[in-house]
Amino acid sequence: MTEIEQRRQAYQRMTKAELLETLLALEDSVAPGTKLAAGNAEVQMTDAVECISQGFCIYDKNDRLVHCNQNFKEMFGYSDSDIDGFPTFSDLLALDADRGTIVRDADGMDIPRLRLAQFGDGGDYLDLPLTDGRWLRIRDRQTTDGGTVSIHTDVTAQKKTERDLAEKEA
């Protein structure tokens, strides 16, 4: 009888309690290092997301906000209570519309409806005008699990330059 067959027979003879004990012992021997490494990776990722100058947010496959950085909150004036409870993208868009944060109509387009239609489609980008005069360039990308990563970049200076050039040419 080979060693593999002997082990298989030994495992088959084990009681459920013995199997559970073996499994827990194996988990205890592997888990501390794995949990520590996972915790360190999570801290590093959170720190990296907070360090970028853009607004960053990630939504799950049900369009619920899973995480965002401080820059994202500041761009839209969100408080911690606004984002507690995993609001949906539609909830946040409605909050923006209610507060008058985003321009409702530009060049005959309903901006909130356009943003809702383009959310998560992975298209090029959308330049979103805010009522305070700022412009945000928003790029959405799909994650492998069906969620959406959204990056928001303030392009107000670029828009001003474009407008100034257009005025000079006119």
XYZ file of N, CA and C in Angstrom:
510
model
N 0.849 -1.170 0.000
C 0.000 0.000 0.000
C 0.900 1.241 0.000
N 0.564 2.227 -0.866
C 1.374 3.433 -0.959
C 1.083 4.360 0.213
N 1.980 5.310 0.383
C 1.828 6.282 1.475
C 0.559 7.110 1.298
N 0.248 7.453 0.063
C -0.957 8.241 -0.204
C -2.202 7.448 0.187
N -2.235 6.186 -0.153
C -3.386 5.355 0.208
C -3.498 5.209 1.717
N -2.364 5.095 2.400
C -2.378 4.981 3.860
C -2.956 6.250 4.490
N -2.540 7.420 3.983
C -3.063 8.688 4.507
C -4.563 8.808 4.248
N -4.978 8.433 3.039
C -6.397 8.505 2.701
C -7.218 7.642 3.656
N -6.753 6.450 3.925
C -7.474 5.558 4.835
C -7.481 6.114 6.258
N -6.379 6.714 6.663
C -6.309 7.298 8.006
C -7.310 8.448 8.140
N -7.412 9.301 7.113
C -8.371 10.407 7.149
C -9.802 9.889 7.153
N -10.056 8.815 6.427
C -11.402 8.245 6.386
C -11.820 7.695 7.743
N -10.860 7.234 8.532
C -11.163 6.679 9.855
C -11.357 7.764 10.913
N -10.931 8.971 10.609
C -11.054 10.050 11.593
C -12.526 10.386 11.826
N -12.829 10.714 13.051
C -14.183 11.160 13.374
C -14.326 12.624 12.961
N -15.547 13.096 12.924
C -15.776 14.498 12.585
C -15.061 15.416 13.561
N -15.052 15.062 14.825
C -14.381 15.882 15.839
C -12.889 15.949 15.562
N -12.306 14.810 15.201
C -10.872 14.787 14.897
C -10.576 15.615 13.647
N -11.449 15.522 12.646
C -11.260 16.315 11.431
C -11.351 17.807 11.739
N -12.330 18.182 12.548
C -12.486 19.580 12.922
C -11.269 20.065 13.695
N -10.775 19.244 14.610
C -9.587 19.602 15.389
C -8.379 19.782 14.474
N -8.212 18.904 13.520
C -7.100 19.004 12.570
C -7.232 20.265 11.722
N -8.449 20.533 11.257
C -8.693 21.724 10.454
C -8.397 22.996 11.244
N -8.847 23.054 12.483
C -8.598 24.231 13.321
C -7.116 24.410 13.601
N -6.413 23.316 13.829
C -4.969 23.398 14.062
C -4.262 23.929 12.822
N -4.684 23.462 11.661
C -4.097 23.941 10.411
C -4.404 25.420 10.215
N -5.646 25.809 10.475
C -6.032 27.213 10.344
C -5.232 28.094 11.297
N -5.058 27.639 12.536
C -4.294 28.411 13.518
C -2.844 28.575 13.104
N -2.289 27.575 12.450
C -0.878 27.662 12.062
C -0.676 28.573 10.856
N -1.689 28.700 10.000
C -1.565 29.503 8.789
C -2.142 30.904 8.976
N -3.234 31.011 9.691
C -4.003 32.245 9.769
C -3.261 33.462 10.309
N -2.482 33.360 11.395
C -1.891 34.593 11.920
C -1.047 35.351 10.897
N -0.192 34.661 10.194
C 0.633 35.323 9.189
C -0.185 35.844 8.030
N -1.161 35.062 7.618
C -2.017 35.462 6.508
C -2.862 36.668 6.884
N -3.449 36.643 8.080
C -4.273 37.766 8.528
C -3.439 39.034 8.674
N -2.232 38.891 9.189
C -1.351 40.044 9.345
C -0.992 40.621 7.986
N -0.635 39.755 7.040
C -0.281 40.220 5.699
C -1.474 40.901 5.033
N -2.659 40.319 5.180
C -3.861 40.918 4.593
C -4.159 42.266 5.243
N -4.000 42.351 6.548
C -4.223 43.611 7.252
C -3.247 44.683 6.810
N -1.978 44.312 6.659
C -0.967 45.260 6.186
C -1.275 45.733 4.773
N -1.682 44.811 3.912
C -2.016 45.172 2.537
C -3.205 46.129 2.505
N -4.193 45.889 3.365
C -5.365 46.762 3.412
C -4.982 48.165 3.879
N -4.122 48.254 4.879
C -3.659 49.556 5.368
C -2.894 50.287 4.268
N -2.027 49.581 3.566
C -1.259 50.195 2.482
C -2.178 50.689 1.371
N -3.168 49.886 1.012
C -4.091 50.276 -0.054
C -4.904 51.503 0.362
N -5.401 51.518 1.574
C -6.173 52.661 2.063
C -5.313 53.917 2.077
N -4.078 53.791 2.528
C -3.159 54.924 2.559
C -2.883 55.437 1.148
N -2.671 54.532 0.214
C -2.400 54.923 -1.170
C -3.589 55.674 -1.769
N -4.794 55.188 -1.522
C -6.000 55.830 -2.053
C -6.164 57.225 -1.454
N -5.818 57.391 -0.190
C -5.916 58.709 0.443
C -4.846 59.674 -0.066
N -3.734 59.158 -0.552
C -2.629 60.010 -0.994
C -2.819 60.580 -2.397
N -3.676 59.989 -3.205
C -3.827 60.495 -4.565
C -4.616 61.797 -4.557
N -4.338 62.645 -5.541
C -4.983 63.958 -5.574
C -6.401 63.905 -6.134
N -6.751 62.845 -6.818
C -8.088 62.713 -7.377
C -9.070 62.208 -6.324
N -10.336 62.405 -6.631
C -11.374 61.763 -5.841
C -11.477 60.321 -6.303
N -11.555 59.407 -5.366
C -11.613 57.977 -5.682
C -12.782 57.363 -4.944
N -13.538 56.544 -5.642
C -14.582 55.782 -4.967
C -14.794 54.463 -5.697
N -15.258 53.499 -4.937
C -15.552 52.191 -5.502
C -16.939 51.764 -5.035
N -17.704 51.273 -5.994
C -19.060 50.791 -5.750
C -19.091 49.285 -5.991
N -19.934 48.582 -5.245
C -20.062 47.143 -5.462
C -20.978 46.876 -6.658
N -21.238 45.610 -6.934
C -22.042 45.252 -8.107
C -23.489 45.722 -7.995
N -23.917 46.107 -6.797
C -25.260 46.656 -6.594
C -25.246 48.180 -6.564
N -24.134 48.767 -7.004
C -23.940 50.222 -7.061
C -23.952 50.888 -5.695
N -23.587 50.156 -4.647
C -23.464 50.726 -3.303
C -22.024 51.180 -3.084
N -21.879 52.368 -2.508
C -20.553 52.900 -2.227
C -19.873 52.031 -1.177
N -18.730 51.480 -1.535
C -17.979 50.615 -0.629
C -16.886 51.407 0.073
N -16.216 52.277 -0.677
C -15.115 53.061 -0.108
C -14.912 54.305 -0.962
N -14.510 55.379 -0.303
C -14.116 56.588 -1.030
C -13.040 57.295 -0.222
N -12.279 58.134 -0.902
C -11.258 58.885 -0.181
C -11.798 60.268 0.216
N -11.013 60.953 1.011
C -11.400 62.268 1.517
C -11.570 63.268 0.375
N -10.716 63.182 -0.651
C -10.833 64.109 -1.780
C -12.189 63.983 -2.468
N -12.683 62.770 -2.613
C -14.005 62.565 -3.208
C -15.074 63.255 -2.360
N -15.012 63.052 -1.045
C -16.003 63.675 -0.160
C -15.946 65.194 -0.263
N -14.736 65.742 -0.304
C -14.588 67.195 -0.369
C -15.083 67.761 -1.700
N -14.863 67.027 -2.798
C -15.303 67.512 -4.109
C -16.810 67.748 -4.156
N -17.563 66.911 -3.457
C -19.019 67.013 -3.484
C -19.606 67.551 -2.184
N -18.753 67.832 -1.206
C -19.237 68.355 0.066
C -19.955 67.319 0.911
N -19.585 66.056 0.760
C -20.219 64.991 1.548
C -19.655 64.959 2.961
N -20.528 64.747 3.914
C -20.103 64.520 5.298
C -19.968 63.013 5.494
N -19.373 62.626 6.610
C -19.268 61.197 6.913
C -20.651 60.562 6.999
N -21.620 61.296 7.547
C -22.968 60.724 7.667
C -23.632 60.539 6.298
N -23.242 61.359 5.316
C -23.789 61.195 3.966
C -23.383 59.861 3.348
N -22.191 59.397 3.695
C -21.702 58.171 3.058
C -21.778 56.952 3.961
N -22.199 57.144 5.207
C -22.403 55.989 6.088
C -23.574 55.162 5.573
N -23.515 53.881 5.791
C -24.630 53.018 5.410
C -24.603 52.566 3.965
N -23.494 52.776 3.280
C -23.321 52.299 1.910
C -24.417 52.805 0.966
N -24.508 54.131 0.773
C -25.528 54.653 -0.139
C -25.261 54.181 -1.569
N -26.312 54.127 -2.370
C -26.137 53.758 -3.771
C -25.669 54.982 -4.552
N -25.192 54.726 -5.762
C -24.805 55.820 -6.641
C -25.999 56.747 -6.862
N -27.174 56.169 -7.081
C -28.389 56.974 -7.297
C -28.717 57.831 -6.081
N -28.506 57.288 -4.882
C -28.738 58.062 -3.653
C -27.841 59.298 -3.621
N -26.562 59.113 -3.949
C -25.621 60.235 -3.921
C -25.948 61.252 -5.007
N -26.331 60.771 -6.184
C -26.701 61.675 -7.267
C -27.937 62.492 -6.885
N -28.903 61.850 -6.233
C -30.101 62.563 -5.769
C -29.732 63.598 -4.708
N -28.805 63.250 -3.820
C -28.339 64.187 -2.801
C -27.677 65.393 -3.461
N -26.847 65.144 -4.480
C -26.203 66.242 -5.215
C -27.243 67.144 -5.869
N -28.254 66.536 -6.469
C -29.304 67.317 -7.132
C -30.097 68.133 -6.107
N -30.439 67.515 -4.975
C -31.193 68.218 -3.929
C -30.413 69.396 -3.363
N -29.129 69.218 -3.203
C -28.283 70.279 -2.636
C -27.879 71.316 -3.677
N -28.120 71.029 -4.935
C -27.718 71.951 -5.987
C -26.224 71.941 -6.229
N -25.580 70.815 -6.000
C -24.131 70.705 -6.169
C -23.739 70.655 -7.636
N -24.511 69.933 -8.431
C -24.170 69.783 -9.844
C -25.122 70.611 -10.696
N -24.604 71.084 -11.823
C -25.416 71.842 -12.759
C -26.493 70.901 -13.295
N -27.722 71.341 -13.260
C -28.828 70.457 -13.691
C -28.963 70.404 -15.207
N -28.630 71.500 -15.867
C -28.821 71.547 -17.308
C -27.666 72.320 -17.931
N -27.030 71.723 -18.914
C -25.951 72.404 -19.634
C -26.079 72.044 -21.107
N -26.110 73.052 -21.935
C -26.248 72.838 -23.381
C -27.459 71.970 -23.705
N -28.546 72.171 -22.967
C -29.769 71.429 -23.218
C -29.770 69.999 -22.713
N -28.753 69.600 -21.955
C -28.681 68.230 -21.440
C -29.012 68.206 -19.954
N -29.783 67.222 -19.544
C -30.081 66.988 -18.131
C -28.868 66.263 -17.549
N -27.995 67.004 -16.880
C -26.714 66.464 -16.418
C -26.885 65.304 -15.437
N -27.747 65.401 -14.408
C -27.891 64.243 -13.513
C -28.337 62.977 -14.253
N -29.266 63.125 -15.183
C -29.735 61.956 -15.943
C -28.610 61.403 -16.824
N -27.834 62.290 -17.437
C -26.703 61.857 -18.263
C -25.684 61.102 -17.421
N -25.383 61.627 -16.247
C -24.416 60.966 -15.357
C -24.935 59.598 -14.931
N -26.197 59.499 -14.601
C -26.779 58.220 -14.209
C -26.690 57.217 -15.359
N -26.967 57.671 -16.566
C -26.921 56.781 -17.731
C -25.503 56.308 -18.024
N -24.517 57.159 -17.778
C -23.135 56.804 -18.104
C -22.401 56.113 -16.967
N -22.970 56.113 -15.770
C -22.279 55.528 -14.621
C -21.914 54.076 -14.883
N -20.639 53.790 -14.700
C -20.152 52.424 -14.778
C -20.057 51.841 -16.163
N -20.285 52.642 -17.214
C -20.261 52.059 -18.552
C -18.851 51.871 -19.094
N -17.859 52.384 -18.380
C -16.475 52.200 -18.816
C -16.117 53.025 -20.035
N -16.973 53.992 -20.370
C -16.692 54.858 -21.505
C -15.493 55.747 -21.221
N -15.249 56.675 -22.111
C -14.068 57.517 -21.998
C -14.102 58.348 -20.717
N -14.920 59.386 -20.673
C -15.051 60.207 -19.470
C -16.249 61.126 -19.620
N -16.606 61.756 -18.528
C -17.659 62.762 -18.517
C -17.117 63.970 -17.773
N -17.233 65.152 -18.384
C -16.886 66.387 -17.692
C -18.153 66.905 -17.026
N -18.120 66.963 -15.706
C -19.293 67.311 -14.909
C -19.151 68.730 -14.363
N -20.039 69.649 -14.766
C -19.981 71.008 -14.225
C -20.670 71.077 -12.862
N -20.020 71.747 -11.928
C -20.599 71.954 -10.601
C -21.099 73.388 -10.503
N -22.055 73.614 -9.637
C -22.668 74.938 -9.537
C -21.728 75.993 -8.974
N -20.654 75.565 -8.311
C -19.697 76.539 -7.776
C -18.644 76.942 -8.810
N -18.796 76.491 -10.059
C -17.874 76.864 -11.125
C -16.793 75.832 -11.414
N -16.648 74.848 -10.558
C -15.638 73.810 -10.805
C -16.150 72.801 -11.832
N -15.174 72.143 -12.464
C -15.469 71.058 -13.399
C -14.719 69.822 -12.932
N -15.411 68.681 -12.938
C -14.778 67.410 -12.592
C -14.820 66.488 -13.803
N -13.690 65.896 -14.119
C -13.638 64.864 -15.165
C -13.761 63.521 -14.461
N -14.771 62.773 -14.840
C -15.072 61.510 -14.169
C -14.840 60.354 -15.133
N -14.050 59.400 -14.669
C -13.787 58.175 -15.435
C -14.238 56.993 -14.589
N -15.099 56.181 -15.150
C -15.591 54.976 -14.481
C -15.001 53.755 -15.168
N -14.656 52.768 -14.377
C -14.166 51.492 -14.910
C -14.825 50.360 -14.142
N -15.161 49.304 -14.858
C -15.761 48.125 -14.248
C -14.692 47.275 -13.571
N -15.030 46.712 -12.422
C -14.156 45.753 -11.756
C -14.569 44.353 -12.208
N -13.713 43.384 -11.958
C -14.003 42.024 -12.411
C -15.239 41.433 -11.739
N -15.590 41.926 -10.556
C -16.762 41.380 -9.853
C -18.049 42.166 -10.124
N -18.007 43.061 -11.112
C -19.209 43.798 -11.479
C -19.367 45.140 -10.802
N -18.412 45.521 -9.977
C -18.452 46.827 -9.329
C -17.933 47.911 -10.257
N -17.818 49.106 -9.721
C -17.342 50.249 -10.499
C -16.347 51.055 -9.679
N -15.216 51.367 -10.304
C -14.244 52.294 -9.726
C -14.428 53.612 -10.463
N -14.509 54.690 -9.716
C -14.736 55.996 -10.304
C -13.648 56.959 -9.828
N -12.986 57.598 -10.791
C -11.920 58.561 -10.498
C -12.406 59.942 -10.925
N -12.289 60.916 -10.018
C -12.753 62.281 -10.258
C -11.550 63.220 -10.215
N -11.320 63.931 -11.309
C -10.196 64.857 -11.403
C -10.738 66.266 -11.615
N -10.235 67.225 -10.845
C -10.645 68.616 -11.010
C -9.957 69.169 -12.261
N -10.749 69.522 -13.272
C -10.209 70.053 -14.530
C -10.660 71.501 -14.743
N -10.937 72.195 -13.661
C -11.416 73.573 -13.748
C -10.422 74.464 -14.481
N -9.143 74.364 -14.152
C -8.122 75.196 -14.804
C -8.064 74.902 -16.303
N -8.142 73.653 -16.672
C -8.118 73.270 -18.084
C -9.334 73.848 -18.814
N -10.494 73.763 -18.193
C -11.715 74.302 -18.803
C -11.615 75.819 -18.978
N -11.010 76.501 -17.994
C -10.838 77.950 -18.096
C -9.918 78.285 -19.262
N -8.826 77.550 -19.396
C -7.892 77.767 -20.500
C -8.590 77.548 -21.841
N -9.369 76.486 -21.947
C -10.108 76.210 -23.185
C -11.080 77.342 -23.499
N -11.774 77.827 -22.485
C -12.733 78.915 -22.673
C -12.011 80.194 -23.106
N -10.869 80.501 -22.460
C -10.095 81.690 -22.816
C -9.606 81.616 -24.258
N -9.132 80.457 -24.684
C -8.671 80.282 -26.067
C -9.821 80.445 -27.051
N -10.965 79.901 -26.710
C -12.133 80.019 -27.588
C -12.559 81.476 -27.724
N -12.472 82.232 -26.622
C -12.838 83.649 -26.663
C -11.854 84.442 -27.507
N -10.566 84.099 -27.445
C -9.553 84.794 -28.245
C -9.742 84.523 -29.734
N -10.160 83.307 -30.058
C -10.352 82.936 -31.459
C -11.630 83.534 -32.036
N -12.565 83.888 -31.165
C -13.859 84.414 -31.648
C -13.784 85.861 -32.057
